[in-house]
Short mmCIF file of C-alpha atoms in Angstrom, two decimals:
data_model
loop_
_atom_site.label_atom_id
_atom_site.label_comp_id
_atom_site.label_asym_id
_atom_site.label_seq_id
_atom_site.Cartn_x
_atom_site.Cartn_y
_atom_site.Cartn_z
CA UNK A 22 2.79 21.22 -5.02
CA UNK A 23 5.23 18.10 -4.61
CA UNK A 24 7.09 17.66 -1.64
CA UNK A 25 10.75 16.42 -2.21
CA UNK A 26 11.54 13.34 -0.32
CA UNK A 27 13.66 13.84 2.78
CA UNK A 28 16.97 11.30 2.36
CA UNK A 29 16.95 11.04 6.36
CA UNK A 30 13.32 9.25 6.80
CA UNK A 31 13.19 5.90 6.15
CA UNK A 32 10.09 5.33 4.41
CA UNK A 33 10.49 1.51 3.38
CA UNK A 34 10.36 1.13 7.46
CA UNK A 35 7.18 2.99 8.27
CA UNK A 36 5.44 1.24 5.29
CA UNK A 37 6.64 -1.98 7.12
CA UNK A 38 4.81 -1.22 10.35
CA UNK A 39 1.83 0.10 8.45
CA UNK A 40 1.39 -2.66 6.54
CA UNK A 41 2.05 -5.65 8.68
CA UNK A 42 2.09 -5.96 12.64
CA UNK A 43 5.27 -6.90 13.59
CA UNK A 44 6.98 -8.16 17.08
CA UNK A 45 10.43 -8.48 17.72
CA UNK A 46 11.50 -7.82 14.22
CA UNK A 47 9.01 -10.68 12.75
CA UNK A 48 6.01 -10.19 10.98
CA UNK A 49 3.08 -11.76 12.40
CA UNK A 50 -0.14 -10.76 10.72
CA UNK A 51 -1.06 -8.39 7.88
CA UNK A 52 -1.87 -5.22 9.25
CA UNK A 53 -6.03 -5.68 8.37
CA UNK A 54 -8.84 -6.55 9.90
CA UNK A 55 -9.11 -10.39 10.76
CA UNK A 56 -5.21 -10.14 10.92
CA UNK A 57 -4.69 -12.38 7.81
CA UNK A 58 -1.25 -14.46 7.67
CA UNK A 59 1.79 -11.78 6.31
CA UNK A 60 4.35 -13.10 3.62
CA UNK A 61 6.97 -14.96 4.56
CA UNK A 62 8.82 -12.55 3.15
CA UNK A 63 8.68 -9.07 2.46
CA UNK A 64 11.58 -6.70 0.75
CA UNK A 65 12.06 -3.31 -0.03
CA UNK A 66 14.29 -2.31 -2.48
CA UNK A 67 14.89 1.76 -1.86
CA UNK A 68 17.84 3.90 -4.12
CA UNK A 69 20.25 2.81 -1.09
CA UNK A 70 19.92 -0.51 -0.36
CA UNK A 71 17.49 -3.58 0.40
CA UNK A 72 15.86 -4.19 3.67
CA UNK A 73 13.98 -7.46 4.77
CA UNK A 74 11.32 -8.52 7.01
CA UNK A 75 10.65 -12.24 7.75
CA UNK A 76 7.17 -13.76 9.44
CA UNK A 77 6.85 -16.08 12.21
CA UNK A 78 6.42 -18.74 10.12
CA UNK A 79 10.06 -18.48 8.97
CA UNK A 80 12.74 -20.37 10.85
CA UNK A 81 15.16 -18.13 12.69
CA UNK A 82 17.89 -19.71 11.16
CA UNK A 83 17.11 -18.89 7.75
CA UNK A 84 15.88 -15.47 8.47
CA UNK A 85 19.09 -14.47 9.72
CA UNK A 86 19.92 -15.99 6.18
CA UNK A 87 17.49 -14.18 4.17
CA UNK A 88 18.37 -10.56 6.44
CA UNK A 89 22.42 -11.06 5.68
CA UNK A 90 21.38 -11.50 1.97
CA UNK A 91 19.55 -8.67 2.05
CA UNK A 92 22.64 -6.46 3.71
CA UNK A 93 24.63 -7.35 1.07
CA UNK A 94 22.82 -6.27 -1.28
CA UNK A 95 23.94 -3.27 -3.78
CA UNK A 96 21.87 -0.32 -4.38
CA UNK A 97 19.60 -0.86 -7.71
CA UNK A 98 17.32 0.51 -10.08
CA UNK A 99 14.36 0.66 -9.13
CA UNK A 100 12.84 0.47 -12.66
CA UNK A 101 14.65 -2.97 -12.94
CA UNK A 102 13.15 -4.54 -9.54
CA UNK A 103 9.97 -6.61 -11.96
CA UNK A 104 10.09 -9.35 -10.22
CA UNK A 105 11.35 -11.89 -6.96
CA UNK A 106 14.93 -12.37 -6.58
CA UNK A 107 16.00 -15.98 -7.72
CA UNK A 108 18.10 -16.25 -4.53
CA UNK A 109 15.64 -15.39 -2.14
CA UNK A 110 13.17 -17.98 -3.97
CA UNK A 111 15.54 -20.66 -3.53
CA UNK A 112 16.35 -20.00 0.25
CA UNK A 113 12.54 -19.97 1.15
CA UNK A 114 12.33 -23.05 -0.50
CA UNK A 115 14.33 -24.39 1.73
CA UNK A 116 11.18 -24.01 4.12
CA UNK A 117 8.41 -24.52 1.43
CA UNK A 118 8.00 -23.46 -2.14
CA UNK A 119 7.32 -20.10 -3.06
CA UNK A 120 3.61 -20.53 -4.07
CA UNK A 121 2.89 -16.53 -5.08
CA UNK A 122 4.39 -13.36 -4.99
CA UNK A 123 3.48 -9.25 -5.89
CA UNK A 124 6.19 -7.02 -6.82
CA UNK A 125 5.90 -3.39 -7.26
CA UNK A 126 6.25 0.08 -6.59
CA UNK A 127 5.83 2.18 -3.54
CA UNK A 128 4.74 5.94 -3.53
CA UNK A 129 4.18 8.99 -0.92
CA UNK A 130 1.06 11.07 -2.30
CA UNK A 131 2.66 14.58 -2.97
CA UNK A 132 0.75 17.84 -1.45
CA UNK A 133 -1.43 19.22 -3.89
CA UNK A 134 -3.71 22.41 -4.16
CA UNK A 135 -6.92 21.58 -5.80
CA UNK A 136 -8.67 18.63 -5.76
CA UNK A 137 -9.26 17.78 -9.62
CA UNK A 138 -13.23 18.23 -10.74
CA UNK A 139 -14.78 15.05 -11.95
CA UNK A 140 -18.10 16.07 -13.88
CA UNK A 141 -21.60 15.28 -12.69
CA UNK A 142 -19.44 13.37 -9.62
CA UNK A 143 -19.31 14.75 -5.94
CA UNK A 144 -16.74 13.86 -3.32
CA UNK A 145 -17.33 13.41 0.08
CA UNK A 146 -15.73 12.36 3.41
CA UNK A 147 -17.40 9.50 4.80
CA UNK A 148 -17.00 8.35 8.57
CA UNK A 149 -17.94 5.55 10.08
CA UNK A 150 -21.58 6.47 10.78
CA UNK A 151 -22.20 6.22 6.51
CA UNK A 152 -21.33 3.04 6.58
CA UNK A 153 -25.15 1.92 4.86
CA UNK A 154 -24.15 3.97 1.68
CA UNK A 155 -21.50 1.73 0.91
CA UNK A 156 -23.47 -1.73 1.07
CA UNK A 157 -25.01 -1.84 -2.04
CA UNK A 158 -21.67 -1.30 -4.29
CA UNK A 159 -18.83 -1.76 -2.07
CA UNK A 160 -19.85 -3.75 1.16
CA UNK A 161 -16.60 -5.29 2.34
CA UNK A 162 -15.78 -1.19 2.77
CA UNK A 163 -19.29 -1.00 4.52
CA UNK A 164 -18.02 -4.08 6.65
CA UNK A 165 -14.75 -2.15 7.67
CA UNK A 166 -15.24 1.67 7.73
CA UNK A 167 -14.63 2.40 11.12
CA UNK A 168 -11.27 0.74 10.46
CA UNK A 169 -10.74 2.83 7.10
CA UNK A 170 -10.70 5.65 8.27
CA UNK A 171 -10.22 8.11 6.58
CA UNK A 172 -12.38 7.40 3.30
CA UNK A 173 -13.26 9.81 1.24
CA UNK A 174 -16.27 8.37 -1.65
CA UNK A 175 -17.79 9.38 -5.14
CA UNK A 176 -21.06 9.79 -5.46
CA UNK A 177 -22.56 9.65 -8.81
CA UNK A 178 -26.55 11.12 -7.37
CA UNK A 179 -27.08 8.70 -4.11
CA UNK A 180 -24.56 5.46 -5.49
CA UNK A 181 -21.02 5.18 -4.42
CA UNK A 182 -19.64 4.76 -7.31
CA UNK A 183 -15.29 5.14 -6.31
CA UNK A 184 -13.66 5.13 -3.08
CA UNK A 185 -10.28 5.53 -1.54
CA UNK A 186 -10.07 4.94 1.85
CA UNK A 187 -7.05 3.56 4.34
CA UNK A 188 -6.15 -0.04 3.56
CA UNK A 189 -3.38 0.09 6.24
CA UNK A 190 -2.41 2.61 8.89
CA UNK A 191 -0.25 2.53 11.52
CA UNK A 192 -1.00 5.96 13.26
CA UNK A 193 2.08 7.50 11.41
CA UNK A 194 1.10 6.17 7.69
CA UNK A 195 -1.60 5.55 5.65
CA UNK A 196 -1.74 3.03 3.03
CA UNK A 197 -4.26 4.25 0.39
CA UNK A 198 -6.85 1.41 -1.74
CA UNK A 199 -9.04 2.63 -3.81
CA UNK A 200 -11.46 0.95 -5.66
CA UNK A 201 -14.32 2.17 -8.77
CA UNK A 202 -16.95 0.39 -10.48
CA UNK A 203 -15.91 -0.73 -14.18
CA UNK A 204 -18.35 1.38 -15.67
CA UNK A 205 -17.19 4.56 -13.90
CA UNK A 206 -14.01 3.70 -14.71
CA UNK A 207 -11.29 6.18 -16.69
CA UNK A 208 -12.98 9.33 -15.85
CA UNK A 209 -10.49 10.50 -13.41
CA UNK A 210 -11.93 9.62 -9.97
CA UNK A 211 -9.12 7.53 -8.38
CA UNK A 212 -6.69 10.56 -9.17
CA UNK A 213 -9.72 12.67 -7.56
CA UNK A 214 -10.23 10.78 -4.49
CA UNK A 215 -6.69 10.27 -3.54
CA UNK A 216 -6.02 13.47 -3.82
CA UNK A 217 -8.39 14.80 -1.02
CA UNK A 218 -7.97 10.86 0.89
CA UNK A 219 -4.21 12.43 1.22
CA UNK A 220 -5.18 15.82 2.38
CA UNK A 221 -7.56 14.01 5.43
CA UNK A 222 -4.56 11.77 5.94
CA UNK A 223 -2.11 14.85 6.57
CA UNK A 224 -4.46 16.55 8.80
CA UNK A 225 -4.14 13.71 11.18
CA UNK A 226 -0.75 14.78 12.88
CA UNK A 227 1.31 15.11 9.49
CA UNK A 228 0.86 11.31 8.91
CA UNK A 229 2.37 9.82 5.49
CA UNK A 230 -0.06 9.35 2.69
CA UNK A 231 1.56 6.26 1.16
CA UNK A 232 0.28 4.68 -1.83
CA UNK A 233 1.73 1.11 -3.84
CA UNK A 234 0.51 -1.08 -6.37
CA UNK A 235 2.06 -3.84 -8.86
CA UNK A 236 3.92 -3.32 -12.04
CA UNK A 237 1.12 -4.76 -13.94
CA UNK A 238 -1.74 -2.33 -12.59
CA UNK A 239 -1.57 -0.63 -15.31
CA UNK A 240 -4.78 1.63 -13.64
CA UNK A 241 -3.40 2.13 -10.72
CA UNK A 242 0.26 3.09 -12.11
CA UNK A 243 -1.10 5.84 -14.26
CA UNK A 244 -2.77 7.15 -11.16
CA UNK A 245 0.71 7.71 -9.65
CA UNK A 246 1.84 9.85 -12.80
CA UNK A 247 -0.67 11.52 -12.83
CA UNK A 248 -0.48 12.75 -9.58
CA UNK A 249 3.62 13.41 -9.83
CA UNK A 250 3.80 10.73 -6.78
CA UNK A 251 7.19 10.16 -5.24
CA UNK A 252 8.19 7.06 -5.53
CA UNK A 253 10.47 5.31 -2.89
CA UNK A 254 11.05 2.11 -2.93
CA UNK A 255 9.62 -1.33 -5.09
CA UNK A 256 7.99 -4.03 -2.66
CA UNK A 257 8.58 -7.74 -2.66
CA UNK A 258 5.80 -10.27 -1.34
CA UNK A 259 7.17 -13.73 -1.22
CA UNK A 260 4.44 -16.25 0.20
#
């Protein structure tokens, strides 16, 4: 069962706070453990408009720059958004040169029934007291479960094989990542584990289950169609 977006909820915002921490309008750290440094800038291009989000590292002079550009902005396609905007390039040069950037798009995970079967796999919802069965194939996620909660793993016998588990949250959101070894790969187990990763998510107060990638993630994308995801916005990372 998908859920139809609601117009009134401003989704690019709560991904905002879920992904980064942000004071005072700025962003000031990746919303992660170790609190990496955040982009300088970060835009989200929805059906009705663009919003923008400037770090610390930003003068305020040319944030207010880079936030009227972004107001002015008409509604586009979101199919079109592929890459950063040349204007936005050249006013953060200003600062420093634009050494990287990720564009793509941005997804709520839809309700669904059933959890789809993976053969010979089981699923299971790991807290933080599991952390051991993660060291020997994913141990950054072993490093970090208490913090990824929730995370939901495949087993394939005793190995963890696939796992989705909360890259972000911000109480209100999740942000899923998911990650499978390459020889488990194209069996179905991302589509699998997000699904029940969203249903764990929900139970948690009605949070958001929100999910994004890049546009050349080919994996990841086809995960979103097949799960009828909504999508609502396409993300800009300018570093």
């Amino acid at each position: 069962m998908t859920t139809a977006l609601d117009p009134t909820e401003n989704l690019a915002a709560l991904q905002a706070r879920t992904l980064f921490v942000i004071r005072d309008g700025r962003l000031t750290a990746i919303n992660d453990v170790g609190r990496p440094a955040p982009p300088r800038c970060f835009l989200s291009y929805t059906a009705s408009a663009v919003e923008a989000w400037t770090s610390t590292a930003v003068p305020a002079d040319l944030a207010d720059e880079l936030h009227r550009w972004a107001a002015a902005q008409p509604p586009a396609a979101l199919a079109e958004v592929v890459g950063p905007p040349a204007e936005v390039a050249r006013l953060l040069a200003r600062h420093a040169p634009v050494t990287r950037s990720f564009v793509g798009p941005a997804f709520v995970v839809p309700e669904s029934a059933d959890t789809p079967a993976v053969p010979g796999i089981v699923l299971r919802d790991c807290g933080p007291s599991t952390a051991s069965l993660f060291r020997e194939t994913f141990p950054e996620v072993a490093d970090s479960l208490t913090e990824r909660q929730p995370t939901v793993a495949a087993f394939d016998g005793d190995r963890v094989v696939a796992v989705c588990c909360a890259a972000r949250n911000s109480g209100t959101a999740y942000e899923a990542g998911t990650e499978t070894l390459p020889g488990h790969r194209g069996r179905g187990l991302a589509p699998a584990l997000v699904t029940r990763w969203a249903r764990l998510v929900r139970a948690r107060g009605g949070a958001r289950p929100l999910y994004s990638t890049e546009w050349d993630n080919l994996a990841s994308l086809s995960v979103a169609r097949r799960l009828g995801m909504d999508q609502y916005a396409v993300n800009v990372n300018l570093y």
